[in-house]
């Protein structure tokens, strides 16, 4: 099979296994895309981890711990897919810490209150699920298969997030205020989450059928699914232009794409601190890895 | 040194084991622990098989040079013969 034949094969829904022949460009695009996904799962636990000890009840502490374990597990599963494509996990972690590779914009922001924890688990996970569900049809089969398990685990995260939000909304005025403030902080990053609306024909990741959904399509799906859920709780979405047109398309204030670019290239409010945390824990746990490897040898 | 272990899971008793994914581990004890956490911690499996990747031999070439369709259902198209047989027996519906 040549490159053109391969392209036609994946575009018509064909799937590829690890040992199949694939064009080098496809392999490189896969590695970059999947590695960023794994990085995001790993970095995504840090905003929530900060709240495990501060969570209001034992039940909440346990649930948050379980969610953190799930997300780290997702990172492990996804790094495995990258490893089989030829890039070792150690290299992925080194590139993450040095800032050579990227992770999702939403994980570069601070978690100020318990309201933020609820908004993250509910809406950030919801936005992520929309992207991940679209990966179930990815042309690279091992990635698509692992996504099935990940989506299954994610559904508990959204419920946990909604439960946190509903509990706060049933509480005092102060608690409702907490949720509204968190939503105000997270709305802009959420609107950037699915990326700028590049047309599918200009997006190589869509052309290779690594992703089967365009950025704007994903964002519309998010707005359609979740804005009504936000409104029904009496919360306000902090965008005066947001409205659903007659034809079903959502209009909104253009997100600040410069901010998105700057954040994902390592200039977010929490980027340096969180990468430093990863670097330090990696150093501190080096002895565990060497003991495990030495004992097993 | 670590190596790759493939994990197969059985969802309910009586069902076939299905490939679930893989783990990297320095030995079988770690591989079992990782597989247990990764593929069984929510009761989604009743049993796991943990197998060194090297132990798996894949065969993916099944040539059929002789076009042997006599042992498949697509080798038996009975429509025309059945019609003829019914006509001969005088049971054909007009
Ligand atoms: Fe996840
Ligand atoms: Fe999640």
Short mmCIF file of C-alpha atoms and ligand atoms in Angstrom, two decimals:
data_model
loop_
_atom_site.label_atom_id
_atom_site.label_comp_id
_atom_site.label_asym_id
_atom_site.label_seq_id
_atom_site.Cartn_x
_atom_site.Cartn_y
_atom_site.Cartn_z
CA UNK A 1 0.00 0.00 0.00
CA UNK A 2 1.30 3.50 -0.81
CA UNK A 3 0.56 6.75 1.01
CA UNK A 4 -2.36 7.70 -1.24
CA UNK A 5 -3.90 4.25 -0.93
CA UNK A 6 -3.49 4.42 2.85
CA UNK A 7 -5.17 7.82 2.98
CA UNK A 8 -8.13 6.53 0.97
CA UNK A 9 -8.30 3.45 3.16
CA UNK A 10 -8.53 5.41 6.43
CA UNK A 11 -10.84 8.03 4.96
CA UNK A 12 -13.31 5.35 3.97
CA UNK A 13 -13.40 4.11 7.57
CA UNK A 14 -10.53 1.57 7.45
CA UNK A 15 -8.72 0.85 10.70
CA UNK A 16 -5.02 0.31 11.33
CA UNK A 17 -3.28 -1.98 13.84
CA UNK A 18 0.12 -1.44 15.48
CA UNK A 19 2.07 -3.78 13.21
CA UNK A 20 0.42 -2.66 9.96
CA UNK A 21 2.37 -0.52 7.53
CA UNK A 22 1.63 3.19 7.93
CA UNK A 23 3.07 6.37 6.40
CA UNK A 24 5.62 8.08 8.61
CA UNK A 25 3.58 11.27 8.68
CA UNK A 26 0.56 9.36 10.00
CA UNK A 27 2.67 7.77 12.74
CA UNK A 28 4.14 11.15 13.75
CA UNK A 29 0.70 12.81 13.82
CA UNK A 30 -0.68 9.92 15.89
CA UNK A 31 2.14 10.12 18.41
CA UNK A 32 1.80 13.87 18.83
CA UNK A 33 -1.99 13.77 19.18
CA UNK A 34 -2.16 10.76 21.51
CA UNK A 35 0.77 11.95 23.61
CA UNK A 36 -0.97 15.28 24.21
CA UNK A 37 -4.06 13.37 25.31
CA UNK A 38 -2.02 11.29 27.77
CA UNK A 39 -0.24 14.40 29.08
CA UNK A 40 -3.63 16.03 29.64
CA UNK A 41 -4.93 13.10 31.68
CA UNK A 42 -1.80 13.21 33.82
CA UNK A 43 -1.70 16.99 34.28
CA UNK A 44 -5.48 17.12 34.66
CA UNK A 45 -5.34 15.45 38.06
CA UNK A 46 -3.28 18.25 39.59
CA UNK A 47 -6.08 20.86 39.81
CA UNK A 48 -8.27 18.24 41.54
CA UNK A 49 -5.57 16.68 43.68
CA UNK A 50 -5.14 20.02 45.47
CA UNK A 51 -8.68 19.60 46.81
CA UNK A 52 -8.63 16.01 48.05
CA UNK A 53 -7.75 17.00 51.61
CA UNK A 54 -10.01 20.06 51.52
CA UNK A 55 -13.09 18.28 50.14
CA UNK A 56 -16.06 18.89 52.50
CA UNK A 57 -16.90 15.30 53.50
CA UNK A 58 -15.22 11.90 53.67
CA UNK A 59 -17.47 10.70 50.83
CA UNK A 60 -16.30 13.58 48.64
CA UNK A 61 -12.64 12.95 49.51
CA UNK A 62 -13.03 9.30 48.49
CA UNK A 63 -14.88 10.14 45.28
CA UNK A 64 -12.29 12.73 44.29
CA UNK A 65 -9.49 10.27 45.03
CA UNK A 66 -11.21 7.66 42.85
CA UNK A 67 -11.54 10.18 40.02
CA UNK A 68 -7.87 11.10 40.31
CA UNK A 69 -6.95 7.42 40.19
CA UNK A 70 -9.10 7.01 37.05
CA UNK A 71 -7.43 9.92 35.28
CA UNK A 72 -3.92 8.68 36.10
CA UNK A 73 -5.06 5.27 34.85
CA UNK A 74 -6.19 6.91 31.59
CA UNK A 75 -2.75 8.47 31.27
CA UNK A 76 -1.16 5.04 31.69
CA UNK A 77 -3.43 3.40 29.11
CA UNK A 78 -2.85 6.16 26.59
CA UNK A 79 0.93 6.32 27.11
CA UNK A 80 0.91 2.55 26.36
CA UNK A 81 -0.61 3.30 22.96
CA UNK A 82 2.11 5.90 22.33
CA UNK A 83 4.83 3.45 23.41
CA UNK A 84 3.63 0.83 20.94
CA UNK A 85 3.90 3.48 18.22
CA UNK A 86 7.56 3.91 19.08
CA UNK A 87 7.96 6.64 21.68
CA UNK A 88 8.91 5.37 25.17
CA UNK A 89 6.96 6.62 28.18
CA UNK A 90 10.14 7.93 29.83
CA UNK A 91 10.69 10.16 26.82
CA UNK A 92 7.07 11.37 26.94
CA UNK A 93 7.44 12.32 30.61
CA UNK A 94 10.76 14.06 29.97
CA UNK A 95 9.24 16.07 27.10
CA UNK A 96 6.24 16.97 29.24
CA UNK A 97 8.40 18.27 32.09
CA UNK A 98 10.73 20.21 29.78
CA UNK A 99 7.75 21.86 28.07
CA UNK A 100 8.51 20.30 24.67
CA UNK A 101 5.09 18.64 24.46
CA UNK A 102 1.70 20.10 25.29
CA UNK A 103 -1.36 19.44 27.41
CA UNK A 104 -4.93 20.77 27.25
CA UNK A 105 -5.61 24.44 28.02
CA UNK A 106 -8.05 23.82 30.90
CA UNK A 107 -5.36 22.22 33.05
CA UNK A 108 -3.22 25.37 33.08
CA UNK A 109 -5.70 27.27 35.29
CA UNK A 110 -5.99 27.43 39.10
CA UNK A 111 -8.69 25.68 41.17
CA UNK A 112 -9.68 28.45 43.55
CA UNK A 113 -12.70 27.05 45.38
CA UNK A 114 -14.73 23.86 45.86
CA UNK A 115 -17.06 25.37 43.24
CA UNK A 116 -14.23 25.08 40.70
CA UNK A 117 -13.85 21.38 41.57
CA UNK A 118 -17.53 20.85 40.77
CA UNK A 119 -17.37 22.81 37.54
CA UNK A 120 -14.26 20.89 36.43
CA UNK A 121 -15.75 17.45 37.08
CA UNK A 122 -19.06 18.41 35.48
CA UNK A 123 -18.21 20.66 32.53
CA UNK A 124 -14.53 20.06 31.78
CA UNK A 125 -15.13 16.31 31.85
CA UNK A 126 -18.26 16.81 29.71
CA UNK A 127 -16.26 18.71 27.10
CA UNK A 128 -13.57 16.03 27.22
CA UNK A 129 -16.12 13.22 26.79
CA UNK A 130 -17.43 14.83 23.62
CA UNK A 131 -13.91 14.73 22.14
CA UNK A 132 -13.28 11.22 23.43
CA UNK A 133 -16.54 9.79 22.11
CA UNK A 134 -15.54 11.06 18.66
CA UNK A 135 -12.30 9.08 19.02
CA UNK A 136 -14.20 5.79 19.28
CA UNK A 137 -14.11 5.78 15.47
CA UNK A 138 -10.40 6.71 15.20
CA UNK A 139 -8.55 5.11 12.28
CA UNK A 140 -5.91 3.81 14.71
CA UNK A 141 -7.72 0.84 16.25
CA UNK A 142 -5.74 0.34 19.51
CA UNK A 143 -6.50 3.95 20.48
CA UNK A 144 -10.18 3.61 19.56
CA UNK A 145 -10.48 0.43 21.63
CA UNK A 146 -8.94 1.93 24.75
CA UNK A 147 -11.29 4.91 24.40
CA UNK A 148 -14.23 2.61 25.08
CA UNK A 149 -13.00 1.87 28.58
CA UNK A 150 -12.10 5.51 29.18
CA UNK A 151 -15.53 6.82 28.15
CA UNK A 152 -17.15 4.24 30.41
CA UNK A 153 -15.15 5.50 33.41
CA UNK A 154 -15.71 9.16 32.53
CA UNK A 155 -19.46 8.86 32.95
CA UNK A 156 -19.02 8.57 36.73
CA UNK A 157 -16.93 11.77 36.72
CA UNK A 158 -19.72 13.85 35.24
CA UNK A 159 -22.25 12.48 37.73
CA UNK A 160 -19.90 13.23 40.61
CA UNK A 161 -19.45 16.78 39.27
CA UNK A 162 -23.17 17.33 38.82
CA UNK A 163 -23.83 16.03 42.31
CA UNK A 164 -21.30 18.48 43.77
CA UNK A 165 -22.93 21.36 41.83
CA UNK A 166 -26.52 20.36 42.71
CA UNK A 167 -25.62 20.07 46.39
CA UNK A 168 -24.12 23.57 46.36
CA UNK A 169 -27.11 24.96 44.44
CA UNK A 170 -29.44 23.55 47.12
CA UNK A 171 -27.37 25.24 49.84
CA UNK A 172 -26.99 28.83 51.00
CA UNK A 173 -26.80 31.98 48.86
CA UNK A 174 -23.08 31.96 49.51
CA UNK A 175 -22.77 28.45 48.08
CA UNK A 176 -24.76 29.36 44.96
CA UNK A 177 -22.52 32.39 44.57
CA UNK A 178 -19.50 30.06 44.75
CA UNK A 179 -20.81 28.07 41.78
CA UNK A 180 -21.62 31.17 39.73
CA UNK A 181 -18.13 32.59 40.34
CA UNK A 182 -16.51 29.31 39.36
CA UNK A 183 -18.59 29.18 36.17
CA UNK A 184 -17.53 32.76 35.37
CA UNK A 185 -13.87 31.77 35.71
CA UNK A 186 -14.18 28.54 33.69
CA UNK A 187 -16.43 29.64 30.84
CA UNK A 188 -13.72 31.19 28.65
CA UNK A 189 -11.32 28.21 28.98
CA UNK A 190 -14.27 25.85 28.28
CA UNK A 191 -15.13 27.71 25.09
CA UNK A 192 -11.51 27.40 23.95
CA UNK A 193 -11.28 23.72 24.89
CA UNK A 194 -12.23 22.27 21.49
CA UNK A 195 -9.84 24.56 19.63
CA UNK A 196 -10.27 27.22 16.98
CA UNK A 197 -12.75 26.43 14.21
CA UNK A 198 -10.35 25.25 11.49
CA UNK A 199 -12.18 23.69 8.54
CA UNK A 200 -11.90 19.89 8.47
CA UNK A 201 -10.20 19.90 5.06
CA UNK A 202 -7.30 21.94 6.53
CA UNK A 203 -6.91 19.76 9.59
CA UNK A 204 -4.48 16.88 8.96
CA UNK A 205 -5.68 15.11 12.11
CA UNK A 206 -9.18 14.97 10.61
CA UNK A 207 -7.85 14.06 7.15
CA UNK A 208 -6.08 10.98 8.56
CA UNK A 209 -9.27 10.21 10.47
CA UNK A 210 -7.44 10.33 13.77
CA UNK A 211 -10.26 12.65 14.84
CA UNK A 212 -13.64 12.19 13.20
CA UNK A 213 -15.16 15.45 14.37
CA UNK A 214 -14.26 19.07 13.64
CA UNK A 215 -13.53 21.52 16.46
CA UNK A 216 -16.59 23.69 15.94
CA UNK A 217 -18.85 20.64 15.68
CA UNK A 218 -17.61 19.50 19.10
CA UNK A 219 -18.15 22.92 20.64
CA UNK A 220 -21.70 23.13 19.25
CA UNK A 221 -22.43 19.72 20.71
CA UNK A 222 -21.13 20.89 24.09
CA UNK A 223 -23.27 24.05 24.03
CA UNK A 224 -26.33 22.11 22.93
CA UNK A 225 -25.95 19.54 25.68
CA UNK A 226 -24.88 21.69 28.61
CA UNK A 227 -26.10 25.28 28.31
CA UNK A 228 -29.71 24.19 29.01
CA UNK A 229 -28.46 22.21 32.04
CA UNK A 230 -26.66 25.32 33.32
CA UNK A 231 -29.66 27.56 32.78
CA UNK A 232 -32.15 25.26 34.47
CA UNK A 233 -30.23 25.63 37.74
CA UNK A 234 -30.64 29.41 37.64
CA UNK A 235 -27.00 30.01 36.75
CA UNK A 236 -25.93 32.65 34.24
CA UNK A 237 -23.52 31.90 31.42
CA UNK A 238 -21.10 34.86 31.36
CA UNK A 239 -21.51 35.62 27.66
CA UNK A 240 -24.12 38.24 26.65
CA UNK A 241 -23.95 37.10 23.02
CA UNK A 242 -24.73 33.45 23.73
CA UNK A 243 -27.96 32.33 22.07
CA UNK A 244 -29.38 29.42 20.13
CA UNK A 245 -30.50 30.45 16.65
CA UNK A 246 -33.68 29.20 15.00
CA UNK A 247 -31.64 26.73 12.94
CA UNK A 248 -30.14 25.26 16.13
CA UNK A 249 -26.67 26.79 15.80
CA UNK A 250 -25.24 28.47 18.89
CA UNK A 251 -23.82 31.97 18.58
CA UNK A 252 -21.26 33.13 21.12
CA UNK A 253 -18.56 35.71 21.71
CA UNK A 254 -15.44 34.79 19.79
CA UNK A 255 -13.01 33.21 22.28
CA UNK A 256 -9.59 34.80 22.67
CA UNK A 257 -7.55 32.46 20.47
CA UNK A 258 -4.32 34.28 21.36
CA UNK A 259 -4.90 33.36 24.98
CA UNK A 260 -5.42 29.72 23.96
CA UNK A 261 -2.18 29.69 21.98
CA UNK A 262 -0.25 31.35 24.78
CA UNK A 263 -1.67 29.00 27.45
CA UNK A 264 -0.99 25.72 25.63
CA UNK A 265 2.52 26.78 24.68
CA UNK A 266 3.37 26.96 28.36
CA UNK A 267 2.33 30.43 29.48
CA UNK A 268 -0.82 29.66 31.47
CA UNK A 269 -1.31 30.96 35.02
CA UNK A 270 -0.41 27.58 36.58
CA UNK A 271 1.81 26.00 33.89
CA UNK A 272 5.18 26.57 35.52
CA UNK A 273 4.04 25.59 39.01
CA UNK A 274 2.37 22.35 37.86
CA UNK A 275 5.26 21.27 35.65
CA UNK A 276 7.63 21.95 38.53
CA UNK A 277 5.44 19.77 40.74
CA UNK A 278 5.73 16.94 38.18
CA UNK A 279 9.49 17.41 37.98
CA UNK A 280 9.94 17.28 41.76
CA UNK A 281 7.69 14.23 42.28
CA UNK A 282 9.45 12.48 39.43
CA UNK A 283 12.77 13.07 41.15
CA UNK A 284 11.42 12.06 44.55
CA UNK A 285 10.02 8.79 43.23
CA UNK A 286 13.07 7.84 41.16
CA UNK A 287 14.22 5.48 43.93
CA UNK A 288 10.93 3.55 43.72
CA UNK A 289 11.45 2.90 40.04
CA UNK A 290 15.04 1.83 40.51
CA UNK A 291 14.15 -0.52 43.39
CA UNK A 292 11.31 -2.09 41.40
CA UNK A 293 13.48 -2.60 38.34
CA UNK A 294 16.45 -3.88 40.35
CA UNK A 295 14.37 -6.36 42.33
CA UNK A 296 12.68 -7.73 39.29
CA UNK A 297 15.94 -8.08 37.37
CA UNK B 1 13.95 -4.30 32.36
CA UNK B 2 10.24 -4.06 31.78
CA UNK B 3 8.16 -5.85 29.20
CA UNK B 4 4.64 -5.72 27.80
CA UNK B 5 1.86 -7.99 29.07
CA UNK B 6 -1.42 -8.31 27.20
CA UNK B 7 -4.56 -8.42 29.32
CA UNK B 8 -7.77 -10.25 28.43
CA UNK B 9 -10.90 -9.85 30.50
CA UNK B 10 -14.03 -11.86 31.03
CA UNK B 11 -17.02 -9.73 31.85
CA UNK B 12 -19.34 -12.44 33.15
CA UNK B 13 -18.98 -16.13 33.85
CA UNK B 14 -19.52 -18.15 30.70
CA UNK B 15 -18.50 -15.36 28.33
CA UNK B 16 -15.44 -15.38 26.11
CA UNK B 17 -12.30 -13.54 27.23
CA UNK B 18 -11.79 -10.38 25.24
CA UNK B 19 -8.61 -8.42 24.72
CA UNK B 20 -8.70 -5.42 27.08
CA UNK B 21 -5.33 -3.72 26.64
CA UNK B 22 -1.80 -4.04 27.91
CA UNK B 23 0.41 -3.12 30.86
CA UNK B 24 4.16 -2.63 31.19
CA UNK B 25 5.74 -4.39 34.13
CA UNK B 26 9.11 -5.70 35.30
CA UNK B 27 7.70 -9.15 36.20
CA UNK B 28 4.49 -11.17 36.50
CA UNK B 29 3.78 -10.03 40.07
CA UNK B 30 3.71 -6.38 39.00
CA UNK B 31 1.89 -7.23 35.78
CA UNK B 32 -0.86 -8.94 37.80
CA UNK B 33 -1.15 -6.00 40.18
CA UNK B 34 -1.34 -3.47 37.35
CA UNK B 35 -3.85 -5.53 35.37
CA UNK B 36 -5.97 -5.94 38.49
CA UNK B 37 -6.08 -2.18 39.13
CA UNK B 38 -6.41 -1.18 35.51
CA UNK B 39 -9.03 -3.68 34.33
CA UNK B 40 -10.84 -4.98 37.38
CA UNK B 41 -11.14 -2.42 40.14
CA UNK B 42 -14.81 -1.55 39.46
CA UNK B 43 -16.12 -5.09 39.17
CA UNK B 44 -16.10 -4.86 35.37
CA UNK B 45 -14.37 -8.25 35.09
CA UNK B 46 -14.82 -11.63 36.78
CA UNK B 47 -11.45 -12.94 35.55
CA UNK B 48 -8.35 -11.72 33.72
CA UNK B 49 -5.72 -13.46 31.61
CA UNK B 50 -2.31 -11.80 31.80
CA UNK B 51 -0.01 -13.00 29.02
CA UNK B 52 3.52 -11.94 28.00
CA UNK B 53 3.22 -10.27 24.61
CA UNK B 54 6.05 -12.47 23.27
CA UNK B 55 3.94 -15.56 23.96
CA UNK B 56 1.32 -14.48 21.46
CA UNK B 57 1.68 -15.72 17.88
CA UNK B 58 -0.49 -13.95 15.38
CA UNK B 59 -1.57 -15.63 12.14
CA UNK B 60 -3.24 -13.40 9.62
CA UNK B 61 -2.87 -15.13 6.26
CA UNK B 62 -5.72 -17.37 5.14
CA UNK B 63 -5.36 -18.01 1.39
CA UNK B 64 -8.10 -19.87 -0.47
CA UNK B 65 -6.39 -20.75 -3.77
CA UNK B 66 -8.84 -23.51 -4.60
CA UNK B 67 -11.88 -21.35 -3.97
CA UNK B 68 -13.32 -23.99 -1.70
CA UNK B 69 -16.87 -22.82 -1.31
CA UNK B 70 -18.31 -26.31 -0.68
CA UNK B 71 -17.73 -25.95 3.06
CA UNK B 72 -19.40 -22.55 3.33
CA UNK B 73 -23.02 -21.49 3.04
CA UNK B 74 -22.20 -19.24 0.06
CA UNK B 75 -21.37 -22.44 -1.89
CA UNK B 76 -25.02 -23.47 -1.94
CA UNK B 77 -27.44 -21.42 -3.98
CA UNK B 78 -30.60 -23.50 -4.12
CA UNK B 79 -33.06 -21.06 -5.56
CA UNK B 80 -33.04 -22.18 -9.20
CA UNK B 81 -32.93 -25.91 -8.41
CA UNK B 82 -35.72 -25.61 -5.88
CA UNK B 83 -37.90 -23.85 -8.44
CA UNK B 84 -37.29 -26.61 -10.97
CA UNK B 85 -37.93 -29.34 -8.43
CA UNK B 86 -41.23 -27.77 -7.45
CA UNK B 87 -42.26 -27.53 -11.06
CA UNK B 88 -41.44 -31.17 -11.66
CA UNK B 89 -43.41 -32.17 -8.57
CA UNK B 90 -46.32 -29.97 -9.63
CA UNK B 91 -46.23 -27.99 -6.35
CA UNK B 92 -45.02 -24.68 -7.79
CA UNK B 93 -47.26 -21.69 -7.06
CA UNK B 94 -48.08 -19.92 -10.37
FE1 LIG C 1 -9.87 10.99 31.82
FE1 LIG C 2 -12.52 12.43 33.75
#
